[in-house]
XYZ file of C-alpha atoms in Angstrom:
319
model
C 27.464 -101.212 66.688
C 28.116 -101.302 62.918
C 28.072 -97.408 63.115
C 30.805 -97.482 65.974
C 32.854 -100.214 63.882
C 33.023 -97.876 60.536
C 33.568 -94.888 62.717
C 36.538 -96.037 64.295
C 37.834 -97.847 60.902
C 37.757 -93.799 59.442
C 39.568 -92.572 62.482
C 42.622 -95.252 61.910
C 42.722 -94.275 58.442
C 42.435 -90.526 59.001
C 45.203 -91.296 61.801
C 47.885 -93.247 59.439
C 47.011 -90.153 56.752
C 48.162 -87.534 59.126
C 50.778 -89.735 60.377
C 51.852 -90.214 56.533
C 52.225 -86.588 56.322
C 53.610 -85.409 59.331
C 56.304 -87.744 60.423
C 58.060 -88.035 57.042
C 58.090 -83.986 57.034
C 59.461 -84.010 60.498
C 62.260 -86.101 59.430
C 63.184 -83.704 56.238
C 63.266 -80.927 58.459
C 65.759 -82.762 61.167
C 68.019 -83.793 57.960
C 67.991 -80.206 56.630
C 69.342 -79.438 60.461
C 71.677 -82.241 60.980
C 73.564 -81.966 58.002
C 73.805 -78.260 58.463
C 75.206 -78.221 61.790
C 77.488 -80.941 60.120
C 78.360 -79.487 57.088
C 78.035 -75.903 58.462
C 75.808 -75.113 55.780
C 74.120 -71.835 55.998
C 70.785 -71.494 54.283
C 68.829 -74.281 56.461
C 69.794 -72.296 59.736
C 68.679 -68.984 58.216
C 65.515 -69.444 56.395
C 62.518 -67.694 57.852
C 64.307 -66.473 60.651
C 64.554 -68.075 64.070
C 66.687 -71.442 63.359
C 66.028 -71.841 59.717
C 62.068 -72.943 60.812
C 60.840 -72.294 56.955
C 63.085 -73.986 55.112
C 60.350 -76.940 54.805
C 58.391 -74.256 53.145
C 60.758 -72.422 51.408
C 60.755 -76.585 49.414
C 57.291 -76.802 49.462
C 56.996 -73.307 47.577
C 59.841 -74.614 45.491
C 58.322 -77.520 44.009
C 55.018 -76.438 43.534
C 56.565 -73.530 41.387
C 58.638 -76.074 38.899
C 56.583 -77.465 36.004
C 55.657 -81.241 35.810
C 57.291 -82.132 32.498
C 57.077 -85.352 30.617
C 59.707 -86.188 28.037
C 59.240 -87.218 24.505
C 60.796 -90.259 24.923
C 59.018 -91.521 28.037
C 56.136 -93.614 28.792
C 53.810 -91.515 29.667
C 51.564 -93.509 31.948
C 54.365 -95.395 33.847
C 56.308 -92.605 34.222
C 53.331 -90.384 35.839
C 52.285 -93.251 37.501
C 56.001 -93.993 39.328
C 56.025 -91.759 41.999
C 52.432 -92.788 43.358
C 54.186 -96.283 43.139
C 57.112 -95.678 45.137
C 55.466 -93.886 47.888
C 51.504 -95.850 48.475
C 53.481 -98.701 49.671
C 54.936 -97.030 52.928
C 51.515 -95.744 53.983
C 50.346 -99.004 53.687
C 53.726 -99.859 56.089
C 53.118 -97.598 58.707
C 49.422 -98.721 59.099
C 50.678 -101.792 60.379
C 53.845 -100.606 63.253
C 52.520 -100.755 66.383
C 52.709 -97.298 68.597
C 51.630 -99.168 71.877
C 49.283 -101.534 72.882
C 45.898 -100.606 70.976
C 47.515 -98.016 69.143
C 47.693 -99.437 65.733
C 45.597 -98.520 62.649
C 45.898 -102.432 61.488
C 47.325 -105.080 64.180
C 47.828 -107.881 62.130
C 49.019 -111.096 63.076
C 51.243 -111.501 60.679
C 52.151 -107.850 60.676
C 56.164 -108.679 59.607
C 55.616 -110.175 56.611
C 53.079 -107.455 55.490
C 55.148 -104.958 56.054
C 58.130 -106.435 54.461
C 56.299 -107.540 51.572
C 54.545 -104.119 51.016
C 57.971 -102.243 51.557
C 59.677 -104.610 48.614
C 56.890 -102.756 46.239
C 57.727 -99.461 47.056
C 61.236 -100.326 45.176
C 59.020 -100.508 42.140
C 58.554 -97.136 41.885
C 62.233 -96.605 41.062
C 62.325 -99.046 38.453
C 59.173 -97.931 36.892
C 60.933 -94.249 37.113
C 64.270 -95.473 35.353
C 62.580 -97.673 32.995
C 59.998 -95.379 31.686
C 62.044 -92.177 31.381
C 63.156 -92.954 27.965
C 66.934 -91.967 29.529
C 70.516 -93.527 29.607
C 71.158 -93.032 32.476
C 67.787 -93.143 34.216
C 67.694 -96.596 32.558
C 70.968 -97.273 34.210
C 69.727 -95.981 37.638
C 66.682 -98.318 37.098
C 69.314 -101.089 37.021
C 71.242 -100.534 39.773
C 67.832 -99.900 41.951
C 67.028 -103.365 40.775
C 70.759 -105.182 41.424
C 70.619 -103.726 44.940
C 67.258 -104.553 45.759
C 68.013 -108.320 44.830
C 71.353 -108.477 46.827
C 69.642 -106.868 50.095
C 66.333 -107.966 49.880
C 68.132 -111.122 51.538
C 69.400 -110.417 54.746
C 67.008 -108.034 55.195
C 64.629 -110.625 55.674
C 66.737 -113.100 57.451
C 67.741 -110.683 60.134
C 64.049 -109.816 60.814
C 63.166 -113.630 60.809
C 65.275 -114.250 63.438
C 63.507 -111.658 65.501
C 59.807 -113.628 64.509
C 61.810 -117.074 65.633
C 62.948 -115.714 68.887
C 59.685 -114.014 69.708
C 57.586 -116.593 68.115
C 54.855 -114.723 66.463
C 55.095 -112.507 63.374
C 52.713 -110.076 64.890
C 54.470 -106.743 65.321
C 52.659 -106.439 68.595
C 53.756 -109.589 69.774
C 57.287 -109.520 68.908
C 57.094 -106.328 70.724
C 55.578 -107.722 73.776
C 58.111 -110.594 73.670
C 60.841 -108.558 73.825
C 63.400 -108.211 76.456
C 66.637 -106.070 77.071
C 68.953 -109.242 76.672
C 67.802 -109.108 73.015
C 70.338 -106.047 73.165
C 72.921 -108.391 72.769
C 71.603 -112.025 71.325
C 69.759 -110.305 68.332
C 72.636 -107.296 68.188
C 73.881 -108.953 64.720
C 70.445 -109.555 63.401
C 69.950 -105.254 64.483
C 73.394 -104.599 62.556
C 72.309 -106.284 59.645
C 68.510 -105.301 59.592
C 69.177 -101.825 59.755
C 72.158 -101.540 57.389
C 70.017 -103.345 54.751
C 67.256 -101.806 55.028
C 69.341 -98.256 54.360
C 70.299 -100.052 51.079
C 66.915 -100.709 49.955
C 65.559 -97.104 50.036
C 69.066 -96.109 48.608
C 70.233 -94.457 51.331
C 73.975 -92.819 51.533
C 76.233 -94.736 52.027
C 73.949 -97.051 49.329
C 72.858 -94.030 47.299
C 74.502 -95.986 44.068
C 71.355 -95.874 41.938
C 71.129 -91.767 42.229
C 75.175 -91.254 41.997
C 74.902 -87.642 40.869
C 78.590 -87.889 39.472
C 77.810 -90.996 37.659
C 74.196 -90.948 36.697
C 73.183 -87.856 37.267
C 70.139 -88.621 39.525
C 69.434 -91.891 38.050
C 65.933 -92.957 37.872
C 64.628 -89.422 39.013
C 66.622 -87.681 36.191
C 63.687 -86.574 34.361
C 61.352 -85.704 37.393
C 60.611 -81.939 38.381
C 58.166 -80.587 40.708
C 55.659 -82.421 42.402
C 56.519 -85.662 40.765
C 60.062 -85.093 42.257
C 58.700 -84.193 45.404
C 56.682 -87.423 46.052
C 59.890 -89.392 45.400
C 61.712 -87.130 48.276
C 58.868 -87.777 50.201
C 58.482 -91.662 49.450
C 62.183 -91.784 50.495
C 61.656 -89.588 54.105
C 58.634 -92.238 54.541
C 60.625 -95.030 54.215
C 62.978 -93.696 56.960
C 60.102 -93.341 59.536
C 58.936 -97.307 58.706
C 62.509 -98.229 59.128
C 62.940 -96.616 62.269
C 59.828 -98.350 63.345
C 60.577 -101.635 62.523
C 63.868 -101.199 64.107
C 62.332 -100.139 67.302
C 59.517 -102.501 67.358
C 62.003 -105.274 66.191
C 65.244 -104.800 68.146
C 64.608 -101.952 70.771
C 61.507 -103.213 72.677
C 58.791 -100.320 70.986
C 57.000 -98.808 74.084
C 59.210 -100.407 76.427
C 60.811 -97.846 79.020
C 60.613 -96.666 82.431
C 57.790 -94.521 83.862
C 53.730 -96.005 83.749
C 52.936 -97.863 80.892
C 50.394 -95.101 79.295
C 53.658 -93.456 78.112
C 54.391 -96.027 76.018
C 54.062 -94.062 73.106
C 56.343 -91.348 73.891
C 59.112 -94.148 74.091
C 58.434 -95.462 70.662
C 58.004 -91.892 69.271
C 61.770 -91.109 70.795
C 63.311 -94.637 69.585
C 61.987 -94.073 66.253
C 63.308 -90.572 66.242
C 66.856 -91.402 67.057
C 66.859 -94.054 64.767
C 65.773 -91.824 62.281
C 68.978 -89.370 62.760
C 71.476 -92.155 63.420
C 69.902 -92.455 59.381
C 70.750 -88.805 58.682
C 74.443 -88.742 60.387
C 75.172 -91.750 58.113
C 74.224 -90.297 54.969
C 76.956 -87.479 55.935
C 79.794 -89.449 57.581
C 80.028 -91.972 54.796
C 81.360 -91.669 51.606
C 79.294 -93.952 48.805
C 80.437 -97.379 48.204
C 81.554 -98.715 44.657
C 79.260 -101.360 42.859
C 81.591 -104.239 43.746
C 82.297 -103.040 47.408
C 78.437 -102.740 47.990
C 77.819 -106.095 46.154
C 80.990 -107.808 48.387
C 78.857 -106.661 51.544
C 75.601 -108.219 50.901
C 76.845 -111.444 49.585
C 79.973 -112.115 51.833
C 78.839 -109.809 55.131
C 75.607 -109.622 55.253
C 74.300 -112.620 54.392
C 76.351 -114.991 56.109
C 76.175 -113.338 59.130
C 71.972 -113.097 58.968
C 71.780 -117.374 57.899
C 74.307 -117.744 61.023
C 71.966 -115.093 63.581
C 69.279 -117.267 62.202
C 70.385 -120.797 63.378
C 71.879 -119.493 66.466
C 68.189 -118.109 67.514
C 66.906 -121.115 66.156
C 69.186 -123.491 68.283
C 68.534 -121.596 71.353
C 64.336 -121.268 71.083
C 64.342 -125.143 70.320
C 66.598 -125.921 73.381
């Protein structure tokens, strides 16, 4: 039996590794196709031949070719240590989302906070980044990475609270088993919220402030080439895929959907995936927002409307 238990404790962890490394590659290759067909760019549609399929490669290839280097200036251990920093913490995420019932390399029961709390760290890895780059304007990026995560850190969590309230339970399983269609529209403000937050905190257009290439050139990642770089890019495609599943497991009912119940995991597979390009048609449609206009959202929209989601599911569960 205590053969069978470590067995099965390797094949989680093997499964959340490959997970790690396929799904966040997956949704690279989708943005490198949305935004072409949206921006009519060429070179992603050409690349390799039929449909661009190599352009994934073609940045693979590219990265491994640039040299690592280290500035002068920098701290040297932080700043090689900042990209494992910024992207261990969404592995440690995705262990925890729910695919379908049984299908979950750690069901936890309190699953939410875990993966809320564990997402908050991956933010470190920015501010280790800017800090230790021995830059301006990294520095400056390092700043603004913190001054956003502070202002959106907030709602984020108040709009997924109101989802444990309703369903009772901070187990990601059991808020998805709990869930129902007419959370569609009762949590609807808590989904507008949660999900436009949680683009904020992994500094996603229309929140790309921190990495304002006209401003601060890249910000924290300034001084970063090649694999370093890379692992940042990745870290940020990772933190898409956990979004997406909280967001489905949350507010969209996971492996709810017609048809038997053993294809519950196709159903969470496509939620997550749409969520995941509804994430990639932002990032083009939007133009980025100014310091003041992004701190005027969080404060006076975002949070306000998350405290008053909050009370309202509060008020309802208790009657």
């Amino acid at each position: 039996m205590e053969l069978i238990g470590v067995l099965e404790f390797l094949l989680r962890v093997v499964g959340v590794i490959v997970a790690f490394l396929v799904l966040p590659l997956v949704v690279g290759q989708t943005e490198h196709k949305v935004m072409a067909h949206m921006q009519s760019r060429l070179g992603p549609m050409y690349a390799g031949g039929f449909h661009g399929w190599a352009q994934l490669v073609a940045d693979g290839v590219k990265f491994v070719q640039k040299e690592s280097v280290t500035p002068a200036a920098a701290d040297k251990h932080v700043f090689e240590w900042a990209p494992v920093v910024a992207i261990l913490p969404y592995m440690a995420a995705l262990a925890a989302i729910p695919v379908m019932p049984g299908i979950v390399a750690a069901d936890l029961d309190s699953g939410l906070f875990f993966v809320l709390a564990v997402m908050s760290i991956g933010v470190l890895g920015s501010l280790m980044a800017g800090w230790a780059s021995g830059n301006k304007y990294s520095l400056l990026g390092g700043l603004r990475v913190a001054a956003q995560l502070m202002s959106y850190e907030l709602p984020f969590v108040l709009s997924a609270a109101s989802v444990a309230v309703a369903a009772g339970t901070l187990s990601l399983t059991g808020i998805a088993e709990a869930w129902n269609p007419w959370w569609l529209l009762w949590q609807l403000p808590a989904l507008f919220v949660f999900f436009v937050a949680g683009l904020a905190e992994l500094q996603r257009p229309p929140f790309d402030m921190p990495v304002a290439d006209s401003e601060v050139i890249f910000g924290p990642y300034t001084e970063y080439t090649g694999l370093r770089f890379a692992m940042f890019l990745l870290a940020e495609y990772a933190g898409i895929v956990v979004l997406a599943g909280l967001t489905t497991v949350l507010f969209l009912g996971g492996w709810a959907g017609p048809g038997p119940d053993s294809l519950g995991w196709l159903w969470t597979l496509l939620k997550v995936g749409a969520v995941s390009v509804l994430v990639i048609w932002i990032r083009v449609a939007y133009p980025r927002l100014r310091a003041d206009q992004l701190q005027r959202l969080a404060w006076q929209g975002l949070v306000p409307v998350a405290l008053l989601q909050l009370a309202l599911t509060g008020i309802i569960v208790a009657l």
